[in-house]
Short mmCIF file of C-alpha atoms in Angstrom, two decimals:
data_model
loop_
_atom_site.label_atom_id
_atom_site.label_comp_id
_atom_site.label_asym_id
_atom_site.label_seq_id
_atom_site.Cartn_x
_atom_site.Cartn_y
_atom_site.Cartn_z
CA UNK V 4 84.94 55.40 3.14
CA UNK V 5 86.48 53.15 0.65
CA UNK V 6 84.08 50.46 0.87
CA UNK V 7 81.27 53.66 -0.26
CA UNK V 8 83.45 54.88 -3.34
CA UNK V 9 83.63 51.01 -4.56
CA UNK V 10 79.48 51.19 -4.18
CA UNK V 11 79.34 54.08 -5.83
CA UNK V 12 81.38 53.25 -8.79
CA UNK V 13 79.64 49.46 -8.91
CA UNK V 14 76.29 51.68 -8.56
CA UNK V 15 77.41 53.82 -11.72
CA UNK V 16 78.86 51.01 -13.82
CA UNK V 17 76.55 50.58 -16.95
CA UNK V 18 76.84 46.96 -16.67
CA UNK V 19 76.02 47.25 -13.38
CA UNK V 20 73.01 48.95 -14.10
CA UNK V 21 71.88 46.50 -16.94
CA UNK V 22 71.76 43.35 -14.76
CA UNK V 23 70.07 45.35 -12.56
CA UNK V 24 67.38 46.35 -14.78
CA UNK V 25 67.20 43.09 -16.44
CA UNK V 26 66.39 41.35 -13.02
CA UNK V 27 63.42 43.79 -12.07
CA UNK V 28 62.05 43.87 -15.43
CA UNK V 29 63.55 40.97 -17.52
CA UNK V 30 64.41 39.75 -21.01
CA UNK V 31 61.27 41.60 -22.72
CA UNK V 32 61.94 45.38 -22.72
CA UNK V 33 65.89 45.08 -24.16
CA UNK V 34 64.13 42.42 -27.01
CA UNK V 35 61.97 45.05 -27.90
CA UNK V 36 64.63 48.24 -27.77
CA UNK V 37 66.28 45.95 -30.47
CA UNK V 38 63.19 44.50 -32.40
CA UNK V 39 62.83 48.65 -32.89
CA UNK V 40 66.20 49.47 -33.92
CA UNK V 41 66.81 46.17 -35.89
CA UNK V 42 63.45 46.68 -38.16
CA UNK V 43 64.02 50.72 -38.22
CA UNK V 44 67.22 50.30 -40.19
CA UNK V 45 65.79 47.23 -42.27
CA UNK V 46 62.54 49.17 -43.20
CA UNK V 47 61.31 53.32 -43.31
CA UNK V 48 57.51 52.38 -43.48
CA UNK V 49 58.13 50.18 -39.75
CA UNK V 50 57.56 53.26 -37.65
CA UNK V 51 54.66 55.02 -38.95
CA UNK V 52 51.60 55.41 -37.37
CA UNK V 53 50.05 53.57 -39.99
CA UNK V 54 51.66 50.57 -39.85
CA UNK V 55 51.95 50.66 -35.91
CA UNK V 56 48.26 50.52 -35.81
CA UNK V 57 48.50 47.03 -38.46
CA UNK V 58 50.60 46.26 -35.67
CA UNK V 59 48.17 46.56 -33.03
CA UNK V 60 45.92 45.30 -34.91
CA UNK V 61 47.04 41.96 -36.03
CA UNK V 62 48.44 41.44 -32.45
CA UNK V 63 44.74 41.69 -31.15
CA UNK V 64 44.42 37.82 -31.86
CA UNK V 65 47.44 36.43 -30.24
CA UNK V 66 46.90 39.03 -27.30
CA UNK V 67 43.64 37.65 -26.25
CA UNK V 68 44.72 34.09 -26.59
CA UNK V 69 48.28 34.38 -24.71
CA UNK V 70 46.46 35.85 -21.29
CA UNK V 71 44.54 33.11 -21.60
CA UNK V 72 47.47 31.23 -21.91
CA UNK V 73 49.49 32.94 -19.05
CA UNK V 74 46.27 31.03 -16.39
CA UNK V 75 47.82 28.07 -17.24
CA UNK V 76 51.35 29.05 -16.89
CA UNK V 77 50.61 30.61 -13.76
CA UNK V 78 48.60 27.33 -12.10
CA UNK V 79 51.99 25.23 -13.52
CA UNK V 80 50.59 23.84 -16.56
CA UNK V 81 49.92 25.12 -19.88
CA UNK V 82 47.42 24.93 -23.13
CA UNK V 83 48.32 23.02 -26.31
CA UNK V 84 44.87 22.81 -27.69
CA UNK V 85 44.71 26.74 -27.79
CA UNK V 86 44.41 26.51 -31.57
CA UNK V 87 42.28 23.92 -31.95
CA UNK V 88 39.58 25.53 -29.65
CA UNK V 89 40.35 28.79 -31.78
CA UNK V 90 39.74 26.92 -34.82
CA UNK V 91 36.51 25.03 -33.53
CA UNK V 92 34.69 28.08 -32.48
CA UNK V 93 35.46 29.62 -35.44
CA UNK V 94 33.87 26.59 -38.00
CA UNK V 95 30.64 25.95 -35.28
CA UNK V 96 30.00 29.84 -34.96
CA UNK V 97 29.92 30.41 -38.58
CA UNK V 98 28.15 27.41 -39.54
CA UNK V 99 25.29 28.48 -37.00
CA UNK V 100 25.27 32.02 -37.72
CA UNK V 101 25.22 31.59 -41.72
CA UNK V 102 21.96 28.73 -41.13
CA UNK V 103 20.42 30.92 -39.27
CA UNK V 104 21.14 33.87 -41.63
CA UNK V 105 20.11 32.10 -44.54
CA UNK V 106 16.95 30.93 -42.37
CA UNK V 107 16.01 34.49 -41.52
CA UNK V 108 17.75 37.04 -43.62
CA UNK V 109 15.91 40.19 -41.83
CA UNK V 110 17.33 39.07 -38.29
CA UNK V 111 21.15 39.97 -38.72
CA UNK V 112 21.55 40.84 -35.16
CA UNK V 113 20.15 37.87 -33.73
CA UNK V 114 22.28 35.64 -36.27
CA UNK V 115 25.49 37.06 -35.37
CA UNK V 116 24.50 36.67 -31.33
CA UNK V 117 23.46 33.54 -32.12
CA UNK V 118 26.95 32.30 -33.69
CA UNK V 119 28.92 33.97 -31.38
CA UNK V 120 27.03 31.95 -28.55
CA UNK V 121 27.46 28.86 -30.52
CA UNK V 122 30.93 29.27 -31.10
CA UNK V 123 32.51 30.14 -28.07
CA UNK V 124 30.51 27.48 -26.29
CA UNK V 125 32.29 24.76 -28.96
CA UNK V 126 35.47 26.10 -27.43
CA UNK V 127 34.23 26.29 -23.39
CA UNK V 128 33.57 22.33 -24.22
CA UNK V 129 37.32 22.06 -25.03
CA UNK V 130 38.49 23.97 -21.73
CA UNK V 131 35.79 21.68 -19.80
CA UNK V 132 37.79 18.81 -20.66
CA UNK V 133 40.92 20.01 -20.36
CA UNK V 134 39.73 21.30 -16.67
CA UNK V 135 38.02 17.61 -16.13
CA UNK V 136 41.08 16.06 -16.95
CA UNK V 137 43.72 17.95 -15.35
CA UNK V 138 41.77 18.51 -12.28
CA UNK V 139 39.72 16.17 -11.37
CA UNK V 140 41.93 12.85 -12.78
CA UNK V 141 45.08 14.44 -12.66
CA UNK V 142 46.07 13.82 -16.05
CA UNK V 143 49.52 15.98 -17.13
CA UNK V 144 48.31 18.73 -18.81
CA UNK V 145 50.46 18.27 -21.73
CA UNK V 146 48.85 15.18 -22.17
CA UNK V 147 45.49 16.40 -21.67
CA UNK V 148 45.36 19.26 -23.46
CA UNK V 149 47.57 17.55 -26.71
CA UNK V 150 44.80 14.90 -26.68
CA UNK V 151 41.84 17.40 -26.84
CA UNK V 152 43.70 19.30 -29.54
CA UNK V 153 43.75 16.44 -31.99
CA UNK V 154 39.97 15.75 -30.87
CA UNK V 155 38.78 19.03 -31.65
CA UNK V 156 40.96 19.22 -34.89
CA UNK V 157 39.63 16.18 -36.32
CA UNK V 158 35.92 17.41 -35.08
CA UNK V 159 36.69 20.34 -37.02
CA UNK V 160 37.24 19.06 -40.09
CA UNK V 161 34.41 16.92 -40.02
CA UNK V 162 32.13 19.40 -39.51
CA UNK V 163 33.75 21.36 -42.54
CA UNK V 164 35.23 18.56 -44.79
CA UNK V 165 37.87 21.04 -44.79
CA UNK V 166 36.27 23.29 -47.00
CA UNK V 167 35.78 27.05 -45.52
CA UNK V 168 32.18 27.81 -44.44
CA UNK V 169 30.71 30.87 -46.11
CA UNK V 170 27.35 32.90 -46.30
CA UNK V 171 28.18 34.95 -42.74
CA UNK V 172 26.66 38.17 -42.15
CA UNK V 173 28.08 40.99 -43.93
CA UNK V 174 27.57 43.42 -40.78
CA UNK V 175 29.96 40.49 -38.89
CA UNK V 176 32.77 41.15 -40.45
CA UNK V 177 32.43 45.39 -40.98
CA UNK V 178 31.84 45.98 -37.24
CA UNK V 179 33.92 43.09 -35.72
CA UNK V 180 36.40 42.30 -38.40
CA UNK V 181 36.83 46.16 -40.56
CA UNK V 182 35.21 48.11 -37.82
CA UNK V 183 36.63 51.24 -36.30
CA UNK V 184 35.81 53.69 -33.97
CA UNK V 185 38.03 56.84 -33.26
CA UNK V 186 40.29 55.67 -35.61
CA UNK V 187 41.17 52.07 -33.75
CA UNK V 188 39.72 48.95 -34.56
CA UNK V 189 37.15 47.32 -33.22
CA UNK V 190 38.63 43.82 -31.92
CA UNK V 191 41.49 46.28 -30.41
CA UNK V 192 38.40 47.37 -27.73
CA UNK V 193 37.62 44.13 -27.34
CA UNK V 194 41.03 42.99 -26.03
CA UNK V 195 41.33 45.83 -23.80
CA UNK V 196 37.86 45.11 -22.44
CA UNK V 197 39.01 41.49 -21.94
CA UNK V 198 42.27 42.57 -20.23
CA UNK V 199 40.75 45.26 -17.74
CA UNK V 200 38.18 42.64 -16.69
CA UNK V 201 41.22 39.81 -15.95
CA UNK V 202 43.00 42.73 -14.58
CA UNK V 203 40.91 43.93 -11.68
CA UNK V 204 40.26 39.82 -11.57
CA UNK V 205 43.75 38.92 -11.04
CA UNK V 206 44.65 41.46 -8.67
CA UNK V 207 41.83 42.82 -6.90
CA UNK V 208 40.00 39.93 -6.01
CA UNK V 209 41.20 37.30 -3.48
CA UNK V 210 40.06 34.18 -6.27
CA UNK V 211 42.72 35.98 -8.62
CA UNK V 212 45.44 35.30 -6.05
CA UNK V 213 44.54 31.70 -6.28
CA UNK V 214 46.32 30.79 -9.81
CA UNK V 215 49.61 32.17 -8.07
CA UNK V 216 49.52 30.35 -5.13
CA UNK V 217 48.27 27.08 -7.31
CA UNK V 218 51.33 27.63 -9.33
CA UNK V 219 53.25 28.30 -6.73
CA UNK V 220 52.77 25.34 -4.22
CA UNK V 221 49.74 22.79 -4.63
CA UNK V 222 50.27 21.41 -1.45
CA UNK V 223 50.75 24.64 0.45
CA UNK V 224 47.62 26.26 -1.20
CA UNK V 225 45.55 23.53 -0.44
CA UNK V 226 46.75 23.16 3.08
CA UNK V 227 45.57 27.15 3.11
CA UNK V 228 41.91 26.69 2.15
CA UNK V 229 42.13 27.28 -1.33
CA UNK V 230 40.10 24.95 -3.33
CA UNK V 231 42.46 23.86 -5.81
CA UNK V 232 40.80 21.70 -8.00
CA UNK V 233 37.85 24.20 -8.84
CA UNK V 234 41.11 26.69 -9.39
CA UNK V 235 42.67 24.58 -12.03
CA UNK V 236 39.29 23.53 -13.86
CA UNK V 237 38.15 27.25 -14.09
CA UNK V 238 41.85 28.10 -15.33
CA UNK V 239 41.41 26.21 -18.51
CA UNK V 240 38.03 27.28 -18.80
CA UNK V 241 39.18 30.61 -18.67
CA UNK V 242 41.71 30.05 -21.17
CA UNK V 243 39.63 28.25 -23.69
CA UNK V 244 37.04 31.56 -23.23
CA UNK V 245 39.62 33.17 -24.43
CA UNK V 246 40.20 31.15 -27.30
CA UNK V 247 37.19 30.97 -28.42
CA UNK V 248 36.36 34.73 -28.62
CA UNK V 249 39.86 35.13 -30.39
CA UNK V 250 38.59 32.73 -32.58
CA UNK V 251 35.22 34.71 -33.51
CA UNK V 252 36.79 37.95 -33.60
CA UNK V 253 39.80 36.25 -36.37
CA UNK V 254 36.43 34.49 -37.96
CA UNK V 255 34.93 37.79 -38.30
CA UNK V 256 38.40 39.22 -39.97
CA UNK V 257 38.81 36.72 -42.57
CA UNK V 258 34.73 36.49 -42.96
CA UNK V 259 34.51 32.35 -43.45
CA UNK V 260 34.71 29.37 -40.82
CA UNK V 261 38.66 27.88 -41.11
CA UNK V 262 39.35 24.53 -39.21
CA UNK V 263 43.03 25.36 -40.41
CA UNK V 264 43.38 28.79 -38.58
CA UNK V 265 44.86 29.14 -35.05
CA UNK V 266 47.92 26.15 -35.69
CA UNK V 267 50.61 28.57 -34.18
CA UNK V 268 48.62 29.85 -31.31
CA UNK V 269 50.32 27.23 -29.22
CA UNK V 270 53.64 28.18 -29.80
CA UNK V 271 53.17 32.36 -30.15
CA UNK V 272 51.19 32.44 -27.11
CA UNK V 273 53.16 30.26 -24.84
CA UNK V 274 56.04 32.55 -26.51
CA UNK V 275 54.53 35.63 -25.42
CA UNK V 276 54.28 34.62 -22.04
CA UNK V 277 57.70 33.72 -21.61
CA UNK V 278 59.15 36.62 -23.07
CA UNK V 279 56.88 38.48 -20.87
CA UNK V 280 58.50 36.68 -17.52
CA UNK V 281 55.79 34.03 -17.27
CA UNK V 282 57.64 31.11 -15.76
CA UNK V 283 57.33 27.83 -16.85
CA UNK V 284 57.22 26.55 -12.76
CA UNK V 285 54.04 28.42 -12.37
CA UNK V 286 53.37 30.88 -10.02
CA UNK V 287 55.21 34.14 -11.54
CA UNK V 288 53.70 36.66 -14.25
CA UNK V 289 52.63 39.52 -14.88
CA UNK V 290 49.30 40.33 -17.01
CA UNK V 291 50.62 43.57 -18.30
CA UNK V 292 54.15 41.80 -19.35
CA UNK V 293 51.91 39.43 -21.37
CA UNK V 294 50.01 42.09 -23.31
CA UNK V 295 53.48 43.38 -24.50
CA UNK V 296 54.83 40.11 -25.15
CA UNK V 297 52.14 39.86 -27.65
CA UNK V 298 52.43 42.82 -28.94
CA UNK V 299 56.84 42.31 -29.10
CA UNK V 300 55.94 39.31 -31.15
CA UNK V 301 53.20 40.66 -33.59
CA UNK V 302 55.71 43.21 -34.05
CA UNK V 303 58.73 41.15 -35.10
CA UNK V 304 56.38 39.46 -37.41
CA UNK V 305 55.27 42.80 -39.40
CA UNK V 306 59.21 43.54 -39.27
CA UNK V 307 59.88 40.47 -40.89
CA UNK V 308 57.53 40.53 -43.21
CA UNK V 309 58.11 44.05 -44.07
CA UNK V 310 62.10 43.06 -44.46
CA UNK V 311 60.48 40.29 -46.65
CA UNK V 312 62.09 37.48 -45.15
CA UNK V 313 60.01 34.48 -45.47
CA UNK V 314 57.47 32.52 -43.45
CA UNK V 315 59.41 29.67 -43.08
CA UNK V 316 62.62 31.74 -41.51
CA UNK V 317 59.67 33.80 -39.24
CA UNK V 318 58.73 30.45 -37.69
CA UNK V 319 62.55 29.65 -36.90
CA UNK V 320 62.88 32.73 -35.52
CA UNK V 321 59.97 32.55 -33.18
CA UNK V 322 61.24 29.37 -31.63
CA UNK V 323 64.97 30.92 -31.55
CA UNK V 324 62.79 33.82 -29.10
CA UNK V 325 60.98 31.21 -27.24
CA UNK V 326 64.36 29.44 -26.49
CA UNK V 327 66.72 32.48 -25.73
CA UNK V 328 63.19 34.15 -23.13
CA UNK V 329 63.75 30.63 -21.59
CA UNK V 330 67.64 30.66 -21.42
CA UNK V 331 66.94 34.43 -19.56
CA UNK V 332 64.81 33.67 -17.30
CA UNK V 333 67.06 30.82 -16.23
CA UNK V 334 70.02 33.30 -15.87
CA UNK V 335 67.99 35.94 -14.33
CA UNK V 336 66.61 33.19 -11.48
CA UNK V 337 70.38 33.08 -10.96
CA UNK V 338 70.92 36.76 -10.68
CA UNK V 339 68.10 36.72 -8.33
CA UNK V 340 69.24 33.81 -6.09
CA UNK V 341 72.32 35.68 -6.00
CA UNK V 342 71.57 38.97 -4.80
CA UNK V 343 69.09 37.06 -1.70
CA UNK V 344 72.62 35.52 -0.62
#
């Protein structure tokens, strides 16, 4: 009878009850109860609708590269060249959609589908590497994937001399840049198209399970019949896709080719997976989590910018998030272990 009163009153204790929660759901939803609060008090235009749909819509970007990013997270490895690849699509889709613009002026449609093509298949070329690399010669995937980010940098700025290439489509950027439909912008349906599709991938199909159990134990996975290798090249295939659509859609925002655009992906979108529970061991995430990582972390941005704290402080602060997600998840493995003993 005793031993039920001291359950009770451990059941009841709000402390209790927070390590609880923060085990099943992690370091994410408290960072954003205070992101809310904290920027609430600092600013009265942060909650409006208005500004929660600049929200949504600057997070669009960073969204659509981080699931890309949480593949390689889940397979045990992860993307530095997320930028790069975000960056080349962007300068090889608008230099072939403005030649072929200013080729054929009366064929908009075909231009644009033309320079989409052209772009995102510049940034498939820097997930087939990556994929070559990391699984067919085994190469570290830091390694692999730093290398290819300096290679596709440098091609980059070739290609541009790092001047911005102009002369795109006007209808580019007011359908997939300014457009809106029901009062939500258009790249905002494109993300959610992207997600459902790697949703019902991920978790209805038996080829979505694969990235887990690659992540989770090579040798056991292989032992199982699961062809490993094609897993790991098609996860940073999948991941530069990703990329490189982020990158036509931003290309499309800003209307010009930028080699220089996409140098923080890296860091915000392997930040957005971690805060989201993504571990860094592979083999654990959640591609929901991610979505509102990305969204936690284009919201702290609009809060700092609306508290008008400066970029420089913005990027310390990122890396102070990415180092306290990774400090939780540590302590909540811990919590975890504890409760199975």
């Amino acid at each position: 009878m005793a031993s039920n009163t001291t359950a009770a009153r451990t059941a009841g204790n709000p402390a209790d009850v927070l390590k609880r929660l923060f085990v099943k759901l992690g370091i994410l939803p408290f960072l954003l109860v205070i992101a809310v609060i904290v920027f609430t008090l600092m600013s009265d235009n942060f909650l409006t609708p208005r500004n929660l749909m600049n929200v949504l819509r600057q997070s669009v970007y960073l969204m659509i590269v981080s699931i890309g990013q949480m593949l390689a997270l889940l397979t045990g490895g992860f993307d530095l060249s997320v930028g790069t690849t975000l960056a080349l699509s962007s300068v090889v889709g608008a230099m072939a959609m403005s030649a072929f613009y200013a080729a054929f002026p009366d064929m908009v449609g075909l231009a644009i589908a033309l320079g989409c093509l052209a772009g995102i298949s510049a940034g498939l070329s820097i997930g087939v590497m990556n994929g070559i690399g990391v699984a067919f010669f085994k190469v570290s995937p830091f390694m692999m994937s730093l290398g290819m980010a300096s290679v596709g940098f440098g091609v980059a700025l070739y290609l541009t001399g790092g001047v911005p290439v102009y002369g795109l489509p006007v209808a580019f950027g007011d359908v997939f840049g300014f457009g809106m439909l029901f009062g939500i912008p258009a790249p905002v349906y494109v993300a959610a198209l992207l997600v459902l599709v790697l949703y019902l991938f991920l978790y209805r199909t038996p080829q979505g399970r694969y990235f887990y159990a690659v992540g989770g134990n090579l040798k056991a996975a292989s032992l199982s019949g699961i062809n490993t290798t094609g897993t790991l090249f098609f996860t940073y295939v999948l991941c530069a896709f990703f990329a490189a659509v982020a990158g036509m859609l931003l290309t499309a925002r800003i209307d010009t080719g930028e080699a220089n655009i996409g140098s923080s992906m890296p860091l915000e979108s392997i930040a957005a997976c971690v805060i989201a529970g993504v571990s860094l061991r592979g083999g654990v995430g959640r591609l929901e989590n991610v979505v509102l990582g990305a969204l936690f972390i284009g919201l702290v941005q609009n809060g700092m910018n609306l508290a008008r704290i400066e970029s420089y402080l913005q990027t310390v602060v990122l890396g102070a998030l990415l180092i306290l997600a990774v400090i939780a998840d540590q302590i909540r493995l811990r919590y975890v272990a504890s409760l199975k003993d």
